Amino acid sequence: MIFGALYFGGIAIFMGGIGFKILQKAVPDVDPLITLNQFLLYWVLGELALRFFMHQMPVMNIKPLMTLPIKRSKVIQFLLNKTIFSFFNLIGILFFIPFSAALIYFGYAPLQVAAWLLSLMGIVLCLNFINFLINKNNTYFYVIASFAVLSVLLNNYNIISFTKISESIFYALYQFPYLVVFPLLLAFILYKSNYNLLAKHFYLDGIIRKKIEKVETKDLSFMDQFGDIAPFLKNDIRMIWRNKRPKQVLFTAVFFVFYGLFFFTFEIYKDNLFFTSFASIFITGGFLLTFGQYVPSWDSEYYKLMMSQNIPYYQYLKSKWSLMVVGVLIAYVLSIPYIYFGIKIFAMISAAAVFNVGLNSFITLYGGALNRVPVELNVKASAFGNTQGFNATQLLISLPKMIGPYVIFIVPYYFIGFKAGIIALSLSGILGLVFTKFFLKFIEKTYQKGKYKTIAAFAEK
């Protein structure tokens, strides 16, 4: 993580230093500062999306202080002030400071540049505090995500120019330095909003009290035909049926079936093989990628009890794998209408489905051995609830699942042709199915090796 921070921090500084020249060469007829300001609105939306999945409030620092004779206001201020010095806030500033220095070097007014830079720092703080409000209520995220998609579509079809709107907003911060008070004032208002929200839930009984709900039962006896893995499959289906987090994952997986409509309807993406393979993996692998990445975190609340029973790890992993395979097959059936966009695109989707079943499923299960983030299944959206369970480890694990299919496809495609790429991608998945037992045994050994580390990590809530 330290090396990652140094790497991305170094890139931000380097790009900020040469950014002026890059923009000047890319759009020679436009002021580089204006060019940058045209896309800052998308930077705001993109950073909000990144923070939603990876930036969480360090609530573990606040719980031990709740039993000590320290004023509530002091503890909450400590928590909020700690978030200000997050790496997520620093990375943007590391880009804008050298870029601002370059502006001054090339003759821009120092006072106006300083006001513009201070305004952007205020906006970074706004994003910091907005993110915590989003984490407490998913409605905020859905609104922002919908606005982001809508703005891209409207701008692409020249209905509303959001680049012009972005330019008007952010370039005004440079033209009129006194406008710096608005981002800073908004950051203060959001700070107070977070403070009030935390203060409202700052009670020990609010954390430990359990909400009693009526449990619904379903007859799942038909699954007994699956043999030894049937109890695990029943447990997962009940978990999805009864709890909020798994339901959200299931809805997300359904959304991914329609993912191709975004790529296949735009000419800029339609003929791009990277985006075609990328979309194909998500269309059929939505459930695999969303549900599978939280194995074994789904069982974190009773993992210690489960590991104390005489339960073979192999059966446990095979049940998770079987459930992911069924998810891929259902998504593939639902993707049949994509034939409308051409046989080549549907062939790519079909090959990606085989790859998801034969290789991506095992890569996902293997990644679970490195995922030791507990998931609270039915957590209510509150100031002290971990509603994400997403970390940098999972992001790194996801890279081979998304890039791997493209690499397998592009090499034979480049030397032979499209059909060769499709065959190579399909054969890689079929090969994985042939060695299913071998892969599951290998993954089982990996889980057994880290068993006690996983138990200890899940106990640290």
CSV table of N, CA and C in Angstrom, one decimal, residues 72-213:
chain,number,residue,atom,x,y,z
A,72,ARG,N,-18.1,14.2,23.6
A,72,ARG,CA,-18.5,13.7,22.3
A,72,ARG,C,-18.1,14.5,21.1
A,73,SER,N,-18.2,15.8,21.3
A,73,SER,CA,-17.8,16.8,20.2
A,73,SER,C,-16.3,16.6,19.9
A,74,LYS,N,-15.4,16.4,20.9
A,74,LYS,CA,-14.0,16.3,20.6
A,74,LYS,C,-13.7,15.0,19.9
A,75,VAL,N,-14.4,13.9,20.2
A,75,VAL,CA,-14.2,12.6,19.5
A,75,VAL,C,-14.6,12.7,18.1
A,76,ILE,N,-15.8,13.3,17.8
A,76,ILE,CA,-16.3,13.4,16.5
A,76,ILE,C,-15.4,14.3,15.6
A,77,GLN,N,-14.9,15.4,16.2
A,77,GLN,CA,-14.0,16.3,15.5
A,77,GLN,C,-12.7,15.6,15.2
A,78,PHE,N,-12.2,14.8,16.1
A,78,PHE,CA,-11.0,14.0,15.8
A,78,PHE,C,-11.2,13.1,14.6
A,79,LEU,N,-12.3,12.4,14.6
A,79,LEU,CA,-12.6,11.5,13.5
A,79,LEU,C,-12.7,12.2,12.1
A,80,LEU,N,-13.4,13.3,12.1
A,80,LEU,CA,-13.6,14.1,10.8
A,80,LEU,C,-12.3,14.7,10.4
A,81,ASN,N,-11.5,15.3,11.4
A,81,ASN,CA,-10.2,15.9,11.0
A,81,ASN,C,-9.3,14.9,10.5
A,82,LYS,N,-9.4,13.6,11.0
A,82,LYS,CA,-8.5,12.6,10.5
A,82,LYS,C,-8.7,12.3,9.0
A,83,THR,N,-10.0,12.4,8.6
A,83,THR,CA,-10.3,12.1,7.2
A,83,THR,C,-9.7,13.1,6.2
A,84,ILE,N,-9.5,14.3,6.7
A,84,ILE,CA,-9.0,15.4,5.9
A,84,ILE,C,-7.6,15.0,5.3
A,85,PHE,N,-6.8,14.3,6.1
A,85,PHE,CA,-5.4,13.9,5.7
A,85,PHE,C,-5.4,12.6,5.0
A,86,SER,N,-6.5,12.2,4.4
A,86,SER,CA,-6.5,10.9,3.7
A,86,SER,C,-5.7,11.0,2.4
A,87,PHE,N,-5.2,9.9,1.9
A,87,PHE,CA,-4.5,9.9,0.6
A,87,PHE,C,-5.4,10.2,-0.5
A,88,PHE,N,-6.7,9.9,-0.4
A,88,PHE,CA,-7.6,10.3,-1.5
A,88,PHE,C,-7.7,11.8,-1.7
A,89,ASN,N,-7.6,12.5,-0.6
A,89,ASN,CA,-7.6,14.0,-0.7
A,89,ASN,C,-6.2,14.5,-1.2
A,90,LEU,N,-5.2,13.8,-0.9
A,90,LEU,CA,-3.8,14.2,-1.3
A,90,LEU,C,-3.5,14.0,-2.7
A,91,ILE,N,-4.1,13.0,-3.4
A,91,ILE,CA,-3.7,12.6,-4.7
A,91,ILE,C,-4.1,13.7,-5.7
A,92,GLY,N,-5.3,14.3,-5.5
A,92,GLY,CA,-5.7,15.4,-6.4
A,92,GLY,C,-4.9,16.7,-6.2
A,93,ILE,N,-4.6,17.0,-4.9
A,93,ILE,CA,-3.8,18.1,-4.6
A,93,ILE,C,-2.4,18.0,-5.2
A,94,LEU,N,-1.8,16.8,-5.2
A,94,LEU,CA,-0.5,16.6,-5.8
A,94,LEU,C,-0.4,16.8,-7.3
A,95,PHE,N,-1.6,16.7,-7.9
A,95,PHE,CA,-1.6,17.1,-9.4
A,95,PHE,C,-1.8,18.6,-9.5
A,96,PHE,N,-2.7,19.2,-8.8
A,96,PHE,CA,-3.1,20.6,-9.0
A,96,PHE,C,-2.0,21.6,-8.6
A,97,ILE,N,-1.2,21.2,-7.6
A,97,ILE,CA,-0.1,22.1,-7.1
A,97,ILE,C,0.9,22.3,-8.2
A,98,PRO,N,1.6,21.2,-8.8
A,98,PRO,CA,2.5,21.5,-9.8
A,98,PRO,C,1.9,22.1,-11.1
A,99,PHE,N,0.7,21.7,-11.4
A,99,PHE,CA,0.0,22.4,-12.5
A,99,PHE,C,-0.2,23.9,-12.3
A,100,SER,N,-0.5,24.3,-11.1
A,100,SER,CA,-0.6,25.7,-10.8
A,100,SER,C,0.7,26.4,-10.8
A,101,ALA,N,1.8,25.7,-10.4
A,101,ALA,CA,3.1,26.2,-10.5
A,101,ALA,C,3.5,26.5,-12.0
A,102,ALA,N,3.1,25.5,-12.8
A,102,ALA,CA,3.4,25.7,-14.3
A,102,ALA,C,2.6,26.9,-14.8
A,103,LEU,N,1.4,27.1,-14.4
A,103,LEU,CA,0.6,28.2,-14.8
A,103,LEU,C,1.3,29.5,-14.5
A,104,ILE,N,1.7,29.6,-13.3
A,104,ILE,CA,2.4,30.9,-12.9
A,104,ILE,C,3.7,31.0,-13.7
A,105,TYR,N,4.4,29.9,-14.0
A,105,TYR,CA,5.7,30.0,-14.7
A,105,TYR,C,5.4,30.5,-16.1
A,106,PHE,N,4.3,30.1,-16.7
A,106,PHE,CA,4.0,30.5,-18.1
A,106,PHE,C,3.2,31.9,-18.2
A,107,GLY,N,3.1,32.6,-17.0
A,107,GLY,CA,2.6,34.0,-17.1
A,107,GLY,C,1.2,34.2,-16.6
A,108,TYR,N,0.6,33.2,-16.0
A,108,TYR,CA,-0.7,33.5,-15.5
A,108,TYR,C,-0.7,34.3,-14.2
A,109,ALA,N,-1.7,35.0,-13.9
A,109,ALA,CA,-1.7,35.9,-12.7
A,109,ALA,C,-1.6,35.0,-11.4
A,110,PRO,N,-0.6,35.2,-10.6
A,110,PRO,CA,-0.4,34.4,-9.4
A,110,PRO,C,-1.6,34.4,-8.4
A,111,LEU,N,-2.2,35.6,-8.2
A,111,LEU,CA,-3.3,35.7,-7.3
A,111,LEU,C,-4.5,34.9,-7.8
A,112,GLN,N,-4.8,35.0,-9.1
A,112,GLN,CA,-5.9,34.2,-9.7
A,112,GLN,C,-5.6,32.7,-9.6
A,113,VAL,N,-4.4,32.3,-9.9
A,113,VAL,CA,-4.0,30.9,-9.9
A,113,VAL,C,-4.1,30.4,-8.4
A,114,ALA,N,-3.7,31.2,-7.5
A,114,ALA,CA,-3.8,30.8,-6.1
A,114,ALA,C,-5.2,30.6,-5.6
A,115,ALA,N,-6.1,31.5,-6.1
A,115,ALA,CA,-7.5,31.3,-5.8
A,115,ALA,C,-8.1,30.1,-6.4
A,116,TRP,N,-7.8,29.9,-7.7
A,116,TRP,CA,-8.2,28.7,-8.4
A,116,TRP,C,-7.8,27.4,-7.7
A,117,LEU,N,-6.5,27.4,-7.3
A,117,LEU,CA,-6.0,26.2,-6.6
A,117,LEU,C,-6.7,26.0,-5.2
A,118,LEU,N,-6.9,27.1,-4.5
A,118,LEU,CA,-7.5,27.0,-3.2
A,118,LEU,C,-9.0,26.5,-3.3
A,119,SER,N,-9.6,26.9,-4.4
A,119,SER,CA,-11.0,26.5,-4.7
A,119,SER,C,-11.0,25.0,-5.0
A,120,LEU,N,-10.1,24.5,-5.7
A,120,LEU,CA,-10.0,23.1,-6.0
A,120,LEU,C,-9.8,22.3,-4.7
A,121,MET,N,-8.9,22.8,-3.8
A,121,MET,CA,-8.7,22.1,-2.6
A,121,MET,C,-10.0,22.1,-1.7
A,122,GLY,N,-10.7,23.2,-1.8
A,122,GLY,CA,-12.0,23.2,-1.1
A,122,GLY,C,-13.0,22.1,-1.7
A,123,ILE,N,-12.9,22.0,-3.1
A,123,ILE,CA,-13.8,21.0,-3.7
A,123,ILE,C,-13.4,19.6,-3.3
A,124,VAL,N,-12.1,19.3,-3.2
A,124,VAL,CA,-11.6,18.0,-2.7
A,124,VAL,C,-12.1,17.7,-1.4
A,125,LEU,N,-12.1,18.7,-0.5
A,125,LEU,CA,-12.7,18.5,0.9
A,125,LEU,C,-14.2,18.2,0.8
A,126,CYS,N,-14.9,18.9,-0.2
A,126,CYS,CA,-16.3,18.6,-0.4
A,126,CYS,C,-16.5,17.2,-0.8
A,127,LEU,N,-15.7,16.7,-1.7
A,127,LEU,CA,-15.8,15.3,-2.1
A,127,LEU,C,-15.6,14.4,-1.0
A,128,ASN,N,-14.6,14.7,-0.1
A,128,ASN,CA,-14.3,13.9,1.0
A,128,ASN,C,-15.6,13.7,1.9
A,129,PHE,N,-16.2,14.8,2.2
A,129,PHE,CA,-17.4,14.8,3.2
A,129,PHE,C,-18.7,14.3,2.5
A,130,ILE,N,-18.8,14.6,1.2
A,130,ILE,CA,-20.0,14.1,0.4
A,130,ILE,C,-19.9,12.5,0.4
A,131,ASN,N,-18.7,12.0,0.2
A,131,ASN,CA,-18.5,10.6,0.2
A,131,ASN,C,-19.0,9.9,1.4
A,132,PHE,N,-18.8,10.5,2.6
A,132,PHE,CA,-19.3,9.8,3.8
A,132,PHE,C,-20.8,9.9,3.9
A,133,LEU,N,-21.4,11.0,3.3
A,133,LEU,CA,-22.9,11.0,3.3
A,133,LEU,C,-23.4,10.0,2.3
A,134,ILE,N,-22.7,9.8,1.2
A,134,ILE,CA,-23.1,8.8,0.2
A,134,ILE,C,-23.1,7.4,0.9
A,135,ASN,N,-22.0,7.1,1.6
A,135,ASN,CA,-21.9,5.8,2.3
A,135,ASN,C,-23.0,5.5,3.3
A,136,LYS,N,-23.6,6.6,3.8
A,136,LYS,CA,-24.6,6.3,4.8
A,136,LYS,C,-26.0,6.1,4.1
A,137,ASN,N,-26.1,6.6,2.9
A,137,ASN,CA,-27.4,6.4,2.2
A,137,ASN,C,-27.1,6.2,0.7
A,138,ASN,N,-27.4,5.0,0.2
A,138,ASN,CA,-27.1,4.7,-1.2
A,138,ASN,C,-27.9,5.5,-2.2
A,139,THR,N,-29.0,6.2,-1.7
A,139,THR,CA,-29.7,7.0,-2.6
A,139,THR,C,-28.9,8.1,-3.2
A,140,TYR,N,-28.0,8.7,-2.4
A,140,TYR,CA,-27.1,9.8,-2.9
A,140,TYR,C,-26.3,9.2,-4.1
A,141,PHE,N,-25.7,8.0,-3.9
A,141,PHE,CA,-24.9,7.4,-4.9
A,141,PHE,C,-25.7,7.2,-6.2
A,142,TYR,N,-26.9,6.7,-6.1
A,142,TYR,CA,-27.7,6.4,-7.3
A,142,TYR,C,-28.0,7.7,-8.1
A,143,VAL,N,-28.3,8.8,-7.3
A,143,VAL,CA,-28.5,10.1,-8.0
A,143,VAL,C,-27.3,10.6,-8.7
A,144,ILE,N,-26.1,10.5,-8.1
A,144,ILE,CA,-24.9,11.0,-8.7
A,144,ILE,C,-24.5,10.1,-9.9
A,145,ALA,N,-24.7,8.8,-9.7
A,145,ALA,CA,-24.3,7.9,-10.9
A,145,ALA,C,-25.3,8.1,-12.0
A,146,SER,N,-26.6,8.3,-11.8
A,146,SER,CA,-27.5,8.6,-12.8
A,146,SER,C,-27.2,9.9,-13.5
A,147,PHE,N,-26.8,10.9,-12.8
A,147,PHE,CA,-26.4,12.2,-13.3
A,147,PHE,C,-25.2,12.1,-14.2
A,148,ALA,N,-24.2,11.2,-13.8
A,148,ALA,CA,-23.0,11.1,-14.5
A,148,ALA,C,-23.3,10.4,-15.9
A,149,VAL,N,-24.1,9.3,-15.9
A,149,VAL,CA,-24.4,8.7,-17.1
A,149,VAL,C,-25.2,9.6,-18.0
A,150,LEU,N,-26.2,10.3,-17.5
A,150,LEU,CA,-27.0,11.2,-18.3
A,150,LEU,C,-26.2,12.3,-18.9
A,151,SER,N,-25.2,12.9,-18.1
A,151,SER,CA,-24.4,14.0,-18.6
A,151,SER,C,-23.6,13.5,-19.8
A,152,VAL,N,-23.0,12.3,-19.7
A,152,VAL,CA,-22.2,11.7,-20.8
A,152,VAL,C,-23.0,11.5,-22.1
A,153,LEU,N,-24.3,11.0,-21.9
A,153,LEU,CA,-25.1,10.8,-23.1
A,153,LEU,C,-25.6,12.1,-23.7
A,154,LEU,N,-26.0,13.1,-22.9
A,154,LEU,CA,-26.4,14.4,-23.4
A,154,LEU,C,-25.3,15.1,-24.1
A,155,ASN,N,-24.1,15.0,-23.5
A,155,ASN,CA,-22.9,15.7,-24.1
A,155,ASN,C,-22.5,15.0,-25.4
A,156,ASN,N,-22.6,13.6,-25.4
A,156,ASN,CA,-22.2,12.9,-26.6
A,156,ASN,C,-23.1,13.2,-27.8
A,157,TYR,N,-24.4,13.3,-27.6
A,157,TYR,CA,-25.3,13.6,-28.6
A,157,TYR,C,-25.6,15.1,-28.9
A,158,ASN,N,-24.7,15.9,-28.3
A,158,ASN,CA,-24.7,17.4,-28.4
A,158,ASN,C,-26.1,18.0,-28.1
A,159,ILE,N,-26.8,17.4,-27.1
A,159,ILE,CA,-28.0,18.0,-26.6
A,159,ILE,C,-27.7,19.1,-25.6
A,160,ILE,N,-26.9,18.7,-24.6
A,160,ILE,CA,-26.4,19.7,-23.6
A,160,ILE,C,-24.9,19.5,-23.5
A,161,SER,N,-24.2,20.6,-23.6
A,161,SER,CA,-22.7,20.5,-23.6
A,161,SER,C,-22.2,20.7,-22.1
A,162,PHE,N,-22.0,19.5,-21.5
A,162,PHE,CA,-21.5,19.6,-20.1
A,162,PHE,C,-20.0,20.0,-20.0
A,163,THR,N,-19.3,19.9,-21.1
A,163,THR,CA,-17.9,20.4,-21.1
A,163,THR,C,-18.0,22.0,-21.0
A,164,LYS,N,-18.9,22.6,-21.7
A,164,LYS,CA,-19.1,24.0,-21.6
A,164,LYS,C,-19.5,24.4,-20.2
A,165,ILE,N,-20.5,23.7,-19.6
A,165,ILE,CA,-20.9,24.0,-18.3
A,165,ILE,C,-19.8,23.8,-17.3
A,166,SER,N,-19.0,22.8,-17.4
A,166,SER,CA,-17.8,22.6,-16.6
A,166,SER,C,-16.8,23.7,-16.7
A,167,GLU,N,-16.6,24.1,-18.0
A,167,GLU,CA,-15.7,25.3,-18.2
A,167,GLU,C,-16.2,26.5,-17.5
A,168,SER,N,-17.5,26.8,-17.7
A,168,SER,CA,-18.0,28.0,-17.1
A,168,SER,C,-17.9,28.0,-15.6
A,169,ILE,N,-18.1,26.9,-14.9
A,169,ILE,CA,-18.0,26.8,-13.5
A,169,ILE,C,-16.6,27.0,-13.0
A,170,PHE,N,-15.7,26.2,-13.5
A,170,PHE,CA,-14.3,26.1,-13.0
A,170,PHE,C,-13.4,27.2,-13.5
A,171,TYR,N,-13.7,27.7,-14.7
A,171,TYR,CA,-12.8,28.8,-15.2
A,171,TYR,C,-13.2,30.1,-14.5
A,172,ALA,N,-14.5,30.2,-14.0
A,172,ALA,CA,-14.9,31.3,-13.2
A,172,ALA,C,-14.2,31.4,-11.9
A,173,LEU,N,-13.7,30.3,-11.4
A,173,LEU,CA,-13.0,30.3,-10.1
A,173,LEU,C,-11.6,30.9,-10.4
A,174,TYR,N,-11.1,30.9,-11.6
A,174,TYR,CA,-9.9,31.6,-11.9
A,174,TYR,C,-10.1,33.1,-12.3
A,175,GLN,N,-11.1,33.3,-13.0
A,175,GLN,CA,-11.4,34.7,-13.5
A,175,GLN,C,-11.8,35.6,-12.3
A,176,PHE,N,-12.5,35.1,-11.4
A,176,PHE,CA,-13.0,35.9,-10.2
A,176,PHE,C,-12.6,35.2,-8.9
A,177,PRO,N,-11.4,35.6,-8.4
A,177,PRO,CA,-10.8,35.0,-7.3
A,177,PRO,C,-11.7,35.0,-6.0
A,178,TYR,N,-12.6,36.0,-5.9
A,178,TYR,CA,-13.4,36.1,-4.7
A,178,TYR,C,-14.4,34.9,-4.6
A,179,LEU,N,-14.6,34.2,-5.7
A,179,LEU,CA,-15.5,33.0,-5.7
A,179,LEU,C,-15.0,31.9,-4.9
A,180,VAL,N,-13.7,32.0,-4.4
A,180,VAL,CA,-13.1,30.9,-3.6
A,180,VAL,C,-13.9,30.7,-2.3
A,181,VAL,N,-14.6,31.7,-1.9
A,181,VAL,CA,-15.3,31.5,-0.6
A,181,VAL,C,-16.4,30.4,-0.7
A,182,PHE,N,-17.0,30.2,-1.9
A,182,PHE,CA,-18.1,29.3,-2.1
A,182,PHE,C,-17.7,27.8,-1.9
A,183,PRO,N,-16.6,27.3,-2.5
A,183,PRO,CA,-16.1,26.0,-2.3
A,183,PRO,C,-15.8,25.8,-0.8
A,184,LEU,N,-15.1,26.8,-0.2
A,184,LEU,CA,-14.7,26.6,1.2
A,184,LEU,C,-15.9,26.6,2.1
A,185,LEU,N,-16.9,27.5,1.8
A,185,LEU,CA,-18.1,27.5,2.6
A,185,LEU,C,-18.9,26.2,2.5
A,186,LEU,N,-18.9,25.6,1.3
A,186,LEU,CA,-19.6,24.4,1.0
A,186,LEU,C,-18.9,23.2,1.8
A,187,ALA,N,-17.6,23.3,1.8
A,187,ALA,CA,-16.8,22.3,2.6
A,187,ALA,C,-17.2,22.3,4.0
A,188,PHE,N,-17.3,23.6,4.6
A,188,PHE,CA,-17.6,23.7,6.0
A,188,PHE,C,-19.0,23.2,6.3
A,189,ILE,N,-20.0,23.5,5.4
A,189,ILE,CA,-21.4,23.0,5.6
A,189,ILE,C,-21.4,21.5,5.6
A,190,LEU,N,-20.7,20.9,4.6
A,190,LEU,CA,-20.7,19.4,4.6
A,190,LEU,C,-20.0,18.8,5.8
A,191,TYR,N,-19.0,19.5,6.3
A,191,TYR,CA,-18.3,19.1,7.5
A,191,TYR,C,-19.3,19.1,8.7
A,192,LYS,N,-20.1,20.1,8.8
A,192,LYS,CA,-21.1,20.2,9.9
A,192,LYS,C,-22.2,19.1,9.7
A,193,SER,N,-22.6,18.9,8.4
A,193,SER,CA,-23.6,17.8,8.1
A,193,SER,C,-23.1,16.5,8.6
A,194,ASN,N,-21.8,16.2,8.3
A,194,ASN,CA,-21.2,14.9,8.8
A,194,ASN,C,-21.2,14.9,10.3
A,195,TYR,N,-20.8,16.0,10.9
A,195,TYR,CA,-20.7,16.1,12.4
A,195,TYR,C,-22.1,15.8,13.0
A,196,ASN,N,-23.1,16.4,12.5
A,196,ASN,CA,-24.5,16.2,13.0
A,196,ASN,C,-24.9,14.8,12.8
A,197,LEU,N,-24.6,14.2,11.7
A,197,LEU,CA,-25.0,12.8,11.5
A,197,LEU,C,-24.3,11.9,12.4
A,198,LEU,N,-23.0,12.1,12.7
A,198,LEU,CA,-22.3,11.2,13.6
A,198,LEU,C,-22.8,11.4,15.0
A,199,ALA,N,-23.1,12.7,15.4
A,199,ALA,CA,-23.5,13.0,16.7
A,199,ALA,C,-24.9,12.3,17.0
A,200,LYS,N,-25.7,12.2,16.0
A,200,LYS,CA,-27.0,11.6,16.1
A,200,LYS,C,-26.9,10.2,16.5
A,201,HIS,N,-25.9,9.5,16.0
A,201,HIS,CA,-25.7,8.0,16.2
A,201,HIS,C,-24.6,7.7,17.2
A,202,PHE,N,-24.1,8.7,17.9
A,202,PHE,CA,-23.0,8.5,18.8
A,202,PHE,C,-23.4,7.9,20.1
A,203,TYR,N,-23.9,6.7,20.1
A,203,TYR,CA,-24.4,6.0,21.3
A,203,TYR,C,-24.0,4.6,21.3
A,204,LEU,N,-23.5,4.0,22.4
A,204,LEU,CA,-23.1,2.6,22.4
A,204,LEU,C,-24.2,1.7,22.1
A,205,ASP,N,-25.4,2.0,22.6
A,205,ASP,CA,-26.5,1.1,22.4
A,205,ASP,C,-27.0,1.1,21.0
A,206,GLY,N,-26.7,2.2,20.3
A,206,GLY,CA,-27.0,2.3,18.8
A,206,GLY,C,-26.2,1.3,18.0
A,207,ILE,N,-25.0,1.0,18.5
A,207,ILE,CA,-24.1,0.1,17.8
A,207,ILE,C,-24.4,-1.3,18.1
A,208,ILE,N,-24.7,-1.7,19.4
A,208,ILE,CA,-24.8,-3.1,19.8
A,208,ILE,C,-26.2,-3.6,19.7
A,209,ARG,N,-27.2,-2.7,19.6
A,209,ARG,CA,-28.6,-3.1,19.6
A,209,ARG,C,-28.9,-3.8,18.3
A,210,LYS,N,-29.6,-5.0,18.4
A,210,LYS,CA,-30.0,-5.7,17.2
A,210,LYS,C,-31.5,-5.5,16.9
A,211,LYS,N,-31.8,-5.3,15.7
A,211,LYS,CA,-33.2,-5.1,15.3
A,211,LYS,C,-33.8,-6.5,15.0
A,212,ILE,N,-34.9,-6.8,15.7
A,212,ILE,CA,-35.6,-8.1,15.5
A,212,ILE,C,-36.5,-8.0,14.4
A,213,GLU,N,-36.4,-8.9,13.4
A,213,GLU,CA,-37.2,-9.0,12.3
A,213,GLU,C,-37.8,-10.4,12.1
